[in-house]
GROMACS .gro file of C-alpha atoms in nm:
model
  309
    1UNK     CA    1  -0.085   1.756   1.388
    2UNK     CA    2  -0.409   1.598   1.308
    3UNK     CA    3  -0.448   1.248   1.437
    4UNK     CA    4  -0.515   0.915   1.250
    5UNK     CA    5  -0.808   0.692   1.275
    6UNK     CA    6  -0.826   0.329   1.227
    7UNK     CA    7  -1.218   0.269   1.258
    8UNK     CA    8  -1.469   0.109   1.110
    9UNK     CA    9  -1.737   0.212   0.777
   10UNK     CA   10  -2.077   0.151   0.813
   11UNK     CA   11  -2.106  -0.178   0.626
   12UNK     CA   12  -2.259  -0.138   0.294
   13UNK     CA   13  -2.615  -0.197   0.264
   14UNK     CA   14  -2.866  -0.005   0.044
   15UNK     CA   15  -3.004   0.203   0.404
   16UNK     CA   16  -2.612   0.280   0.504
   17UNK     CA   17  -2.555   0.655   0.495
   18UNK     CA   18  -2.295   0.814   0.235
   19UNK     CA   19  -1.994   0.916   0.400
   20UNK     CA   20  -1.916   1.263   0.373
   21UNK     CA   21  -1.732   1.359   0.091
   22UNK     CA   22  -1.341   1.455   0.178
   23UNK     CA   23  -1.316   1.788   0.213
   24UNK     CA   24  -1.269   2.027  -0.129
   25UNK     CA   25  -0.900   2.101  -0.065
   26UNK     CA   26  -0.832   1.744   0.080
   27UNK     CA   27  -0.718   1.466  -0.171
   28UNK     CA   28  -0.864   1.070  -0.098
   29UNK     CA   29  -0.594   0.768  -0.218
   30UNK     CA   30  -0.724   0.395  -0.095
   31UNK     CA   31  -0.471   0.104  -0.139
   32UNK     CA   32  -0.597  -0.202  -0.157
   33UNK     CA   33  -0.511  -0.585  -0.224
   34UNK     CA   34  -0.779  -0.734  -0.423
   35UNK     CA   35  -0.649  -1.090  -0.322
   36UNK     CA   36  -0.621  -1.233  -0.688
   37UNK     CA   37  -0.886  -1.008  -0.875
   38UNK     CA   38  -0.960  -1.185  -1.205
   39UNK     CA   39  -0.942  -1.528  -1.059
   40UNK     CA   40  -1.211  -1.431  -0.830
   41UNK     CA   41  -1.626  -1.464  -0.925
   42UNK     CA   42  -1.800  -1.161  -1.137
   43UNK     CA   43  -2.013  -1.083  -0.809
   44UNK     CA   44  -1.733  -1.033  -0.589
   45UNK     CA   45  -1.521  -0.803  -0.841
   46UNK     CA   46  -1.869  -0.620  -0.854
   47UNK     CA   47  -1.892  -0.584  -0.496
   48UNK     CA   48  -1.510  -0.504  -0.464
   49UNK     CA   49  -1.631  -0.187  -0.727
   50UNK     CA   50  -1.931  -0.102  -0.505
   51UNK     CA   51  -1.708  -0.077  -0.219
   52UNK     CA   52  -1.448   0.131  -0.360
   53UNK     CA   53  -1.732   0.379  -0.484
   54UNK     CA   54  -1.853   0.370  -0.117
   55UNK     CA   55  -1.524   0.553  -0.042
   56UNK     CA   56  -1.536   0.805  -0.318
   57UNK     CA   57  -1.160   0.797  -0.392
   58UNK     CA   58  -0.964   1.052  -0.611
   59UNK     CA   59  -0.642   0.815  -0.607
   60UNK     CA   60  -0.710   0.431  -0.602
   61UNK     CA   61  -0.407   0.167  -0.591
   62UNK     CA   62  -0.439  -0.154  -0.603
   63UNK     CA   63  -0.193  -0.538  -0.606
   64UNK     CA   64  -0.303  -0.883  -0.721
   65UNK     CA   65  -0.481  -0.822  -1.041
   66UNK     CA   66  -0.456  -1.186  -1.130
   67UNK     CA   67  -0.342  -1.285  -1.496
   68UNK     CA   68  -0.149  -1.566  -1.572
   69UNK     CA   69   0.200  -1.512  -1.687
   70UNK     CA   70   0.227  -1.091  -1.825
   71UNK     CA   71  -0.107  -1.109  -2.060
   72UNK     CA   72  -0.134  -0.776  -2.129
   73UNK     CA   73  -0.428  -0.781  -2.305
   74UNK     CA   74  -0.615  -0.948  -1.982
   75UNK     CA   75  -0.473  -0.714  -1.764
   76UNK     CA   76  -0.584  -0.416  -1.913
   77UNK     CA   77  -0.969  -0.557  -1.972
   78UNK     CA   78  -0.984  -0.643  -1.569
   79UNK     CA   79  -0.753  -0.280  -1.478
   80UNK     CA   80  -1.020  -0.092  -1.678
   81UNK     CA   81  -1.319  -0.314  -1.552
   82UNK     CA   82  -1.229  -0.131  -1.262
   83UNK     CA   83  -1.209   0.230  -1.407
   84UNK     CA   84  -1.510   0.215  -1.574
   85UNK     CA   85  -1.724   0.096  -1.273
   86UNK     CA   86  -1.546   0.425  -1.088
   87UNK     CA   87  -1.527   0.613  -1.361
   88UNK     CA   88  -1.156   0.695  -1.373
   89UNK     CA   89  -0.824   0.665  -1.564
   90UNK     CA   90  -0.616   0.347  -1.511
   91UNK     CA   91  -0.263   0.210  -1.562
   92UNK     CA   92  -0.219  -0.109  -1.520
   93UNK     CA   93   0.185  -0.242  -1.382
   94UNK     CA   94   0.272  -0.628  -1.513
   95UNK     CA   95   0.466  -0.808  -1.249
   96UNK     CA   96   0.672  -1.009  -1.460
   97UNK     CA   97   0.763  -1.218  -1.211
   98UNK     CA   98   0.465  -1.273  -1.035
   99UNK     CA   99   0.088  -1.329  -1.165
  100UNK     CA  100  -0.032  -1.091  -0.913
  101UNK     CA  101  -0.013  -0.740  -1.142
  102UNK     CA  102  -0.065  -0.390  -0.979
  103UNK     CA  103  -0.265  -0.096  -1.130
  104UNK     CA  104  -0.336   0.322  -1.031
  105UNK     CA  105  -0.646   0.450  -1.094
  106UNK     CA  106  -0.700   0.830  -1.056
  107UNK     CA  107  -0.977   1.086  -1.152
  108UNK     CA  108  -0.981   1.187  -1.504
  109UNK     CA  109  -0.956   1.551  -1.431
  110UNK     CA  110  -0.609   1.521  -1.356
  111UNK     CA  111  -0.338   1.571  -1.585
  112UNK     CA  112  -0.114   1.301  -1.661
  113UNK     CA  113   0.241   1.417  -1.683
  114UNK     CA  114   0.412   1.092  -1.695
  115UNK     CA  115   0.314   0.688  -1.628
  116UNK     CA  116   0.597   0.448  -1.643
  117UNK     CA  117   0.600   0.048  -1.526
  118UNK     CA  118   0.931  -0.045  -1.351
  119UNK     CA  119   1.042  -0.471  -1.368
  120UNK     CA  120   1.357  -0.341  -1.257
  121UNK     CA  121   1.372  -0.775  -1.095
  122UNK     CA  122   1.130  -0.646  -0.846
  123UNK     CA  123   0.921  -0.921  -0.708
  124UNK     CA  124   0.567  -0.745  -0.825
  125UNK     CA  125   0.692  -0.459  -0.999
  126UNK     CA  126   0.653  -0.089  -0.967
  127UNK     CA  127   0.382   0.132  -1.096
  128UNK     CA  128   0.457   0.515  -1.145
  129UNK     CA  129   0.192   0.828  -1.254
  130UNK     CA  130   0.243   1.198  -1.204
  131UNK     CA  131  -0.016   1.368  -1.195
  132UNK     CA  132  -0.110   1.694  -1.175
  133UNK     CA  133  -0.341   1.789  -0.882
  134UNK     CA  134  -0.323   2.133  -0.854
  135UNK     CA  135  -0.084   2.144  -0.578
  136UNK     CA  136   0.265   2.337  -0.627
  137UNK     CA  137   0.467   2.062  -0.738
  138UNK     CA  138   0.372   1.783  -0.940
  139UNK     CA  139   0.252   1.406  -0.745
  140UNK     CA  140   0.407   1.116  -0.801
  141UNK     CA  141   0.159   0.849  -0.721
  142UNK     CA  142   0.331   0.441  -0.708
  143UNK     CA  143   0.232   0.140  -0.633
  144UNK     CA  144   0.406  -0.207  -0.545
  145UNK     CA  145   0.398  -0.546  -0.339
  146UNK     CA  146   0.701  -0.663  -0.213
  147UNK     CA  147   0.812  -1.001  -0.204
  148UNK     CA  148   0.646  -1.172   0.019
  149UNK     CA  149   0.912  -1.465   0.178
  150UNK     CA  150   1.293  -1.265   0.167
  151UNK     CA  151   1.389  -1.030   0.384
  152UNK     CA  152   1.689  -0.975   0.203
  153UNK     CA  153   1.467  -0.947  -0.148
  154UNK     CA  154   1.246  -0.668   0.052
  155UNK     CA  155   1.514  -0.488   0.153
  156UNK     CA  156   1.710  -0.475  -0.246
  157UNK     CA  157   1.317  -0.384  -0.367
  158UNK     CA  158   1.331  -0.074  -0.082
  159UNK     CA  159   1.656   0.032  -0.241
  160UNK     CA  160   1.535   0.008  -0.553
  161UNK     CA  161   1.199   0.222  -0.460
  162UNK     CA  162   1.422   0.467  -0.308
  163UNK     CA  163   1.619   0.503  -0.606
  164UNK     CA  164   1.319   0.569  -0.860
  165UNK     CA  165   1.092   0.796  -0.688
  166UNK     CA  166   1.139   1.184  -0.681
  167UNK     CA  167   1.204   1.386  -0.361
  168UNK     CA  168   1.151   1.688  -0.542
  169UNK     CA  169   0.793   1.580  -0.624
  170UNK     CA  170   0.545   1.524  -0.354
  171UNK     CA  171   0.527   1.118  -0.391
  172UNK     CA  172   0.306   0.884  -0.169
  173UNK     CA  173   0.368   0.511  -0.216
  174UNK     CA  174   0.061   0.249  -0.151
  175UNK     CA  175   0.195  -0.070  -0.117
  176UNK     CA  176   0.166  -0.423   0.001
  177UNK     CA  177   0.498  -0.419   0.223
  178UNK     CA  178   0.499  -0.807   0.300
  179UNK     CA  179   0.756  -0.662   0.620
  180UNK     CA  180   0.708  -0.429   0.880
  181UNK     CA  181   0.701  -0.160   0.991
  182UNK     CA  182   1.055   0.037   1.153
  183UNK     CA  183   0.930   0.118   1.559
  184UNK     CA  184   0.868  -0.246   1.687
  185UNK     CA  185   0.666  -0.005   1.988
  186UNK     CA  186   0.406   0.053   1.704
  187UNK     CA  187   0.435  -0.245   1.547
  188UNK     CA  188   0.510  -0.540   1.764
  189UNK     CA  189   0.673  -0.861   1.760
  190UNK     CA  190   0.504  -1.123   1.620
  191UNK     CA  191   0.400  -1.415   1.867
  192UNK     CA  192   0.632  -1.631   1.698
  193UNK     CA  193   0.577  -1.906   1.883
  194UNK     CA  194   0.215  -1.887   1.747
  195UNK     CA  195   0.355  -1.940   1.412
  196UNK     CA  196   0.488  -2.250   1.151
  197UNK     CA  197   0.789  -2.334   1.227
  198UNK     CA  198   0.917  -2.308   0.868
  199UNK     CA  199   0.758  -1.956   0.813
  200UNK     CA  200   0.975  -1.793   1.096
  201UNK     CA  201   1.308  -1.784   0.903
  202UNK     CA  202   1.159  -1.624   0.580
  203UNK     CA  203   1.095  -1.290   0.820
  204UNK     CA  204   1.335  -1.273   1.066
  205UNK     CA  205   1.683  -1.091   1.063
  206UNK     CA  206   1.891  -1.381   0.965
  207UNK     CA  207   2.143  -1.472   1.230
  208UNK     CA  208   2.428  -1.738   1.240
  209UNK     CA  209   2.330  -1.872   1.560
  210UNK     CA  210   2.027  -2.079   1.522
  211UNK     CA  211   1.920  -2.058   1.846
  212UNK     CA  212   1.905  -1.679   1.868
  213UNK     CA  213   1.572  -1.541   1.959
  214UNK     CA  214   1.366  -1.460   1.659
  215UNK     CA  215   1.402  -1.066   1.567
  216UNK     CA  216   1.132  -0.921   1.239
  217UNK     CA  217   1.345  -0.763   0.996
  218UNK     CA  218   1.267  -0.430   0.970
  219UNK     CA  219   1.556  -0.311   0.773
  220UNK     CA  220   1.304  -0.228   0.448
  221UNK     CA  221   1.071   0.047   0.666
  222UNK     CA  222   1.415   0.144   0.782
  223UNK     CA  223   1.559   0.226   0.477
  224UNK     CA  224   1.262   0.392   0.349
  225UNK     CA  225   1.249   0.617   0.631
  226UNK     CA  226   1.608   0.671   0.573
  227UNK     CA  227   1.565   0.805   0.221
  228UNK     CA  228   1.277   1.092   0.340
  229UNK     CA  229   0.986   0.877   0.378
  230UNK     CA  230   0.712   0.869   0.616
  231UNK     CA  231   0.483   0.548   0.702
  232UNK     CA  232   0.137   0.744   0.729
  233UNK     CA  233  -0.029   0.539   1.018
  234UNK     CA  234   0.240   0.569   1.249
  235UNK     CA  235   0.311   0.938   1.177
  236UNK     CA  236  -0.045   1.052   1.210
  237UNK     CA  237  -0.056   0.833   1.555
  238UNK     CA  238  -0.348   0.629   1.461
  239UNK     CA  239  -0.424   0.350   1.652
  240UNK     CA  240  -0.238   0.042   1.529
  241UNK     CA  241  -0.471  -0.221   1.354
  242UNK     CA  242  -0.394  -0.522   1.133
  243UNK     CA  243  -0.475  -0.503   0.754
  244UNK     CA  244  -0.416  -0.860   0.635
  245UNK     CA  245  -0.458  -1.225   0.755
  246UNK     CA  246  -0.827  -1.230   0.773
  247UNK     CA  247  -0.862  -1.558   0.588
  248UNK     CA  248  -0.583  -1.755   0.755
  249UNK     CA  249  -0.210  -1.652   0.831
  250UNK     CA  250  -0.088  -1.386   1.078
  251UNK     CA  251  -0.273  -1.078   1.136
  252UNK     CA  252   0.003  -0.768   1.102
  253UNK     CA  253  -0.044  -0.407   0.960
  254UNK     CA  254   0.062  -0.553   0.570
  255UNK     CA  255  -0.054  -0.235   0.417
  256UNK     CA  256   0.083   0.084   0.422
  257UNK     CA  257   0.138   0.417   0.234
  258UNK     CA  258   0.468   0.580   0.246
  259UNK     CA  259   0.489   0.973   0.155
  260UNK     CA  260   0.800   1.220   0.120
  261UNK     CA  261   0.518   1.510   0.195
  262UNK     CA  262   0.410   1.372   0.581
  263UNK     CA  263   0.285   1.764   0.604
  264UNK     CA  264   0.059   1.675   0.393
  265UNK     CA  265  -0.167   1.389   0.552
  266UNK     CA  266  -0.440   1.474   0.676
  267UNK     CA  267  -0.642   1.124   0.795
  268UNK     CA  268  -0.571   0.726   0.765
  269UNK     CA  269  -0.787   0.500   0.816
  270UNK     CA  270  -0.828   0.116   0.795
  271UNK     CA  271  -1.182  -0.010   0.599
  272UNK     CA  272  -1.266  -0.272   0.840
  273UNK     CA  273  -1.638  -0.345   0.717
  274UNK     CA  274  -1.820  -0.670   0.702
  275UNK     CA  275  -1.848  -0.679   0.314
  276UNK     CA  276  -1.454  -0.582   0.291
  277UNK     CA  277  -1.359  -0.870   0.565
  278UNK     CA  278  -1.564  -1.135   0.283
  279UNK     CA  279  -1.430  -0.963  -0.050
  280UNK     CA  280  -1.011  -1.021   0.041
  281UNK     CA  281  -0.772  -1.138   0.301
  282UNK     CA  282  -0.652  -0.787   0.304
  283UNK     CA  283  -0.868  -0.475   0.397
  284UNK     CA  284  -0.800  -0.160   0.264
  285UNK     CA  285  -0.677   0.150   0.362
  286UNK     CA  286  -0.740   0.517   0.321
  287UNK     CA  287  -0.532   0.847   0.328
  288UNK     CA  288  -0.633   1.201   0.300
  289UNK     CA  289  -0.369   1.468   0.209
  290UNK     CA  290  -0.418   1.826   0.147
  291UNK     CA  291  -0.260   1.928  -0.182
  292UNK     CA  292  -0.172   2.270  -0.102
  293UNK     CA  293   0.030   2.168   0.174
  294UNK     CA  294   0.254   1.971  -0.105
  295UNK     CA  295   0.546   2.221  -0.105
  296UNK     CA  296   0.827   2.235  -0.382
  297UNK     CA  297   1.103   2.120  -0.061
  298UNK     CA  298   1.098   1.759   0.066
  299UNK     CA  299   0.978   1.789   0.428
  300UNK     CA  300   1.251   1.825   0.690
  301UNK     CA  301   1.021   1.621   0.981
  302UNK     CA  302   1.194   1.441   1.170
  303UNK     CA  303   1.171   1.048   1.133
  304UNK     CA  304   0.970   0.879   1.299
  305UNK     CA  305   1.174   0.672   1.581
  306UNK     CA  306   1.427   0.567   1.364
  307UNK     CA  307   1.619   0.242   1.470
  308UNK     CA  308   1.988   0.117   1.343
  309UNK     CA  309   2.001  -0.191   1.137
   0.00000   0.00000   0.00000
């Protein structure tokens, strides 16, 4: 199995060297939260483009497009803002419940077999594509951001997730996961002493004894992995590394892509660059997969250190 990699990208500057294209038979998706695109100044959605260019992505997702209330009409302009500066296709996802929308972006050489936005009472919604990317079965490309202060809420919006999207399509997942992730070994405890006092019961497992040590709730990851899904960083054994928090909060691995194909990753990686630390509070993250390694059968691999809720 190939191994992950959570490094660094040569900041941005116009004497930085190109990064090597992915490889011709590998396929590059970046997830990102934008932290309130639309809201934010012209320069920094310009640099936010520059950046994503920098990583030459084939499959781009991305949370908090910022409109107020479901404006489709906004959404759209700022979703393809985005696809033109990358020059690709875009769907753009209303959260109806949120003013922090979602959108996939995807090279326009790809077929598009199907694109469908889910409210479905999720917190942020749920984006779907297929595509077709030349592998044997058809990819399923979604996007969402759970809700960010229920565990319980997470956990309905993982059985809801697991309940829309195909096993008998390849399907990787780029979300926001406000949770975390199932092996507590991977991803640790919290220092929850370190944190408010009043933000400690929105992400613990809820227990009737108030004085019983603080536990994450990790029952969302759980039942994702439960349902033939893979979390790519800890599958591919990168080296753990925080994606959010850089402009206040807790630091924790926020991001994540989830995939029914784990055969097929090839590389993650964390974009942990000067210019991305300044442009959100969330950085983004990168995962190669190889297309041909896609196959018709959901993958029998074993989960990944499964625990019991």
């Amino acid at each position: 199995m190939n191994q992950g990699v959570s490094a660094s990208i040569t900041p941005m500057t116009a004497a930085a060297p190109t990064p090597a294209p992915p490889a011709q038979r590998t396929l590059r998706a970046v997830s990102w939260n934008l932290m309130s695109y639309g809201k934010s100044g012209l320069p920094t959605r310009r640099q936010q483009h520059e950046l994503l260019r920098f990583l030459r992505p084939d499959i781009v997702c991305l949370q908090e497009i910022y409109t107020v209330g479901a404006d489709a009409g906004e959404l759209d302009r700022l979703a393809n803002a985005i696809a033109d500066a990358l020059g690709m296709e875009c769907f753009a996802v209303p959260a109806k419940h949120s003013d922090c929308h979602l959108a996939i972006l995807w090279r326009p050489e790809y077929a598009v077999l199907s694109q469908r936005a889910y409210d479905l009472l999720m917190w942020h919604g749920l984006g779907v594509v297929r595509l077709d990317v030349g592998a044997p079965v058809p990819l399923t490309v979604a996007v969402t951001h759970l809700a960010p202060w229920n565990p319980d809420k997470q956990l309905a919006d993982a059985y809801t997730l697991t309940g829309q999207l195909p096993l008998s399509d390849a399907t990787i997942l780029a979300a926001d996961w406000n949770s975390f992730g199932i092996d507590p070994e991977y991803d640790p405890e919290p220092d929850w002493t370190a944190l408010p006092t009043e933000w400690i019961a929105r992400h613990v497992r809820f227990s009737d004894d108030p004085d019983a040590l603080p536990v994450a709730d990790r029952r969302p990851s759980q039942m994702m992995q439960r349902s033939g899904f893979h979390d790519a960083a800890p599958h591919l054994g990168a080296a753990w590394k925080a994606t959010s928090g850089l402009h206040g909060g807790w630091s924790r691995r926020e991001d994540v892509f989830w995939t029914n194909r784990p055969q097929a990753l090839r590389s993650y990686q964390v974009i942990d660059t000067p210019a991305a630390r300044t442009l959100s509070d969330h950085l983004p993250i990168m995962v190669d997969l190889d297309p041909q390694a896609m196959s018709p059968a959901a993958s029998c691999v074993p989960p990944d250190n499964a625990e019991h809720p």
